[in-house]
Short mmCIF file of C-alpha atoms in Angstrom, two decimals:
data_model
loop_
_atom_site.label_atom_id
_atom_site.label_comp_id
_atom_site.label_asym_id
_atom_site.label_seq_id
_atom_site.Cartn_x
_atom_site.Cartn_y
_atom_site.Cartn_z
CA UNK A 1 -13.38 22.22 15.54
CA UNK A 2 -10.96 20.02 12.97
CA UNK A 3 -8.07 20.89 12.02
CA UNK A 4 -6.48 20.54 8.58
CA UNK A 5 -2.68 21.01 8.13
CA UNK A 6 -1.30 20.62 4.06
CA UNK A 7 1.99 20.32 2.64
CA UNK A 8 3.66 20.13 -0.19
CA UNK A 9 3.76 23.01 -2.28
CA UNK A 10 6.11 24.21 -4.43
CA UNK A 11 7.28 25.70 -8.07
CA UNK A 12 7.84 22.56 -10.51
CA UNK A 13 8.25 22.52 -14.00
CA UNK A 14 5.72 21.90 -16.56
CA UNK A 15 5.68 18.03 -16.96
CA UNK A 16 7.12 17.44 -13.02
CA UNK A 17 5.28 16.15 -10.52
CA UNK A 18 4.46 17.11 -7.06
CA UNK A 19 2.66 15.62 -3.89
CA UNK A 20 0.45 17.06 -2.15
CA UNK A 21 -0.43 15.96 1.84
CA UNK A 22 -3.06 17.48 4.28
CA UNK A 23 -3.74 15.81 7.90
CA UNK A 24 -6.02 16.36 9.65
CA UNK A 25 -7.02 16.91 13.61
CA UNK A 26 -8.83 17.53 16.64
CA UNK A 27 -13.48 16.41 15.95
CA UNK A 28 -11.87 13.40 13.14
CA UNK A 29 -15.05 11.75 13.89
CA UNK A 30 -17.00 13.67 12.20
CA UNK A 31 -15.66 13.64 8.98
CA UNK A 32 -16.85 11.89 5.94
CA UNK A 33 -15.16 13.21 3.10
CA UNK A 34 -11.75 15.36 2.21
CA UNK A 35 -10.77 16.65 -0.74
CA UNK A 36 -8.75 19.58 -2.35
CA UNK A 37 -9.73 23.01 -3.87
CA UNK A 38 -7.93 25.33 -5.65
CA UNK A 39 -7.73 29.03 -6.17
CA UNK A 40 -5.59 30.46 -9.50
CA UNK A 41 -4.68 33.39 -9.65
CA UNK A 42 -7.55 35.81 -9.70
CA UNK A 43 -9.86 33.02 -10.36
CA UNK A 44 -12.96 31.55 -7.67
CA UNK A 45 -11.58 28.56 -5.64
CA UNK A 46 -12.74 25.00 -7.55
CA UNK A 47 -13.33 21.56 -6.76
CA UNK A 48 -10.17 19.69 -7.82
CA UNK A 49 -10.69 16.08 -6.53
CA UNK A 50 -12.43 14.16 -3.69
CA UNK A 51 -12.62 11.36 -1.43
CA UNK A 52 -15.31 9.43 0.60
CA UNK A 53 -14.61 7.60 3.65
CA UNK A 54 -17.36 5.21 2.88
CA UNK A 55 -16.62 3.36 -0.03
CA UNK A 56 -13.70 5.28 -0.78
CA UNK A 57 -15.03 6.63 -3.95
CA UNK A 58 -13.29 9.75 -5.28
CA UNK A 59 -13.86 12.62 -7.29
CA UNK A 60 -12.12 14.36 -9.75
CA UNK A 61 -12.67 17.64 -11.83
CA UNK A 62 -12.39 16.98 -15.44
CA UNK A 63 -9.11 18.71 -16.70
CA UNK A 64 -7.31 16.83 -13.80
CA UNK A 65 -8.44 13.28 -14.52
CA UNK A 66 -5.93 10.89 -15.76
CA UNK A 67 -2.90 13.30 -14.03
CA UNK A 68 -4.12 13.92 -10.22
CA UNK A 69 -5.15 10.86 -7.88
CA UNK A 70 -6.29 11.71 -4.47
CA UNK A 71 -5.66 8.88 -1.95
CA UNK A 72 -6.85 9.05 1.70
CA UNK A 73 -6.12 6.73 5.36
CA UNK A 74 -9.39 7.53 6.90
CA UNK A 75 -7.56 5.85 9.84
CA UNK A 76 -5.06 8.75 10.44
CA UNK A 77 -7.12 11.27 8.87
CA UNK A 78 -4.38 12.06 5.82
CA UNK A 79 -5.55 12.49 2.27
CA UNK A 80 -2.74 13.29 -0.55
CA UNK A 81 -2.95 14.71 -3.99
CA UNK A 82 -0.31 12.98 -6.13
CA UNK A 83 -0.14 15.74 -9.26
CA UNK A 84 1.57 14.27 -12.59
CA UNK A 85 2.26 15.72 -15.91
CA UNK A 86 2.01 19.39 -14.51
CA UNK A 87 0.43 22.15 -16.43
CA UNK A 88 0.97 25.69 -15.74
CA UNK A 89 -2.65 26.24 -15.58
CA UNK A 90 -2.40 24.06 -12.47
CA UNK A 91 -0.99 26.66 -10.73
CA UNK A 92 -3.11 27.59 -8.08
CA UNK A 93 -3.08 27.55 -4.25
CA UNK A 94 -4.01 24.54 -3.32
CA UNK A 95 -6.57 24.09 -0.01
CA UNK A 96 -7.55 20.57 1.77
CA UNK A 97 -11.26 20.64 2.88
CA UNK A 98 -13.11 17.90 5.15
CA UNK A 99 -16.60 17.52 6.18
CA UNK A 100 -19.43 15.45 7.30
CA UNK A 101 -20.83 13.96 4.04
CA UNK A 102 -20.45 14.16 0.24
CA UNK A 103 -19.42 17.55 -1.24
CA UNK A 104 -20.50 19.32 1.79
CA UNK A 105 -17.15 21.19 2.86
CA UNK A 106 -16.94 22.76 6.25
CA UNK A 107 -13.14 22.32 7.56
CA UNK A 108 -10.23 24.44 5.21
CA UNK A 109 -6.94 24.09 5.62
CA UNK A 110 -4.99 27.46 5.06
CA UNK A 111 -3.95 26.70 1.56
CA UNK A 112 -0.18 25.94 0.03
CA UNK A 113 1.35 27.30 -3.44
CA UNK A 114 1.66 25.38 -6.29
CA UNK A 115 3.72 27.26 -8.81
CA UNK A 116 4.14 25.19 -12.52
CA UNK A 117 6.19 26.94 -14.42
CA UNK A 118 5.97 26.80 -18.14
#
């Protein structure tokens, strides 16, 4: 099994920045991709950003491109999400995820709350 622990969620004003971090432990050798999802209040969970260890390719939800940056360290099995120019619609519980191949996420963190006030 792989365990994921997120940190960094907070209350922030619109236009502000926040950095989320996630650390993986356990059978981390199975991890090929790590990413971030979010679940806004009353809505479905959605993909936000992902990174593959092989090649370092990154992927983003359209609405966060240019504002959010995902980065990771495959040697340390950590991934971060730098969020700039935050908007109230970014308010959500953010989840770290990991998986054995691209866009297949088998492991999930507990989530961290991000609230953006207007």
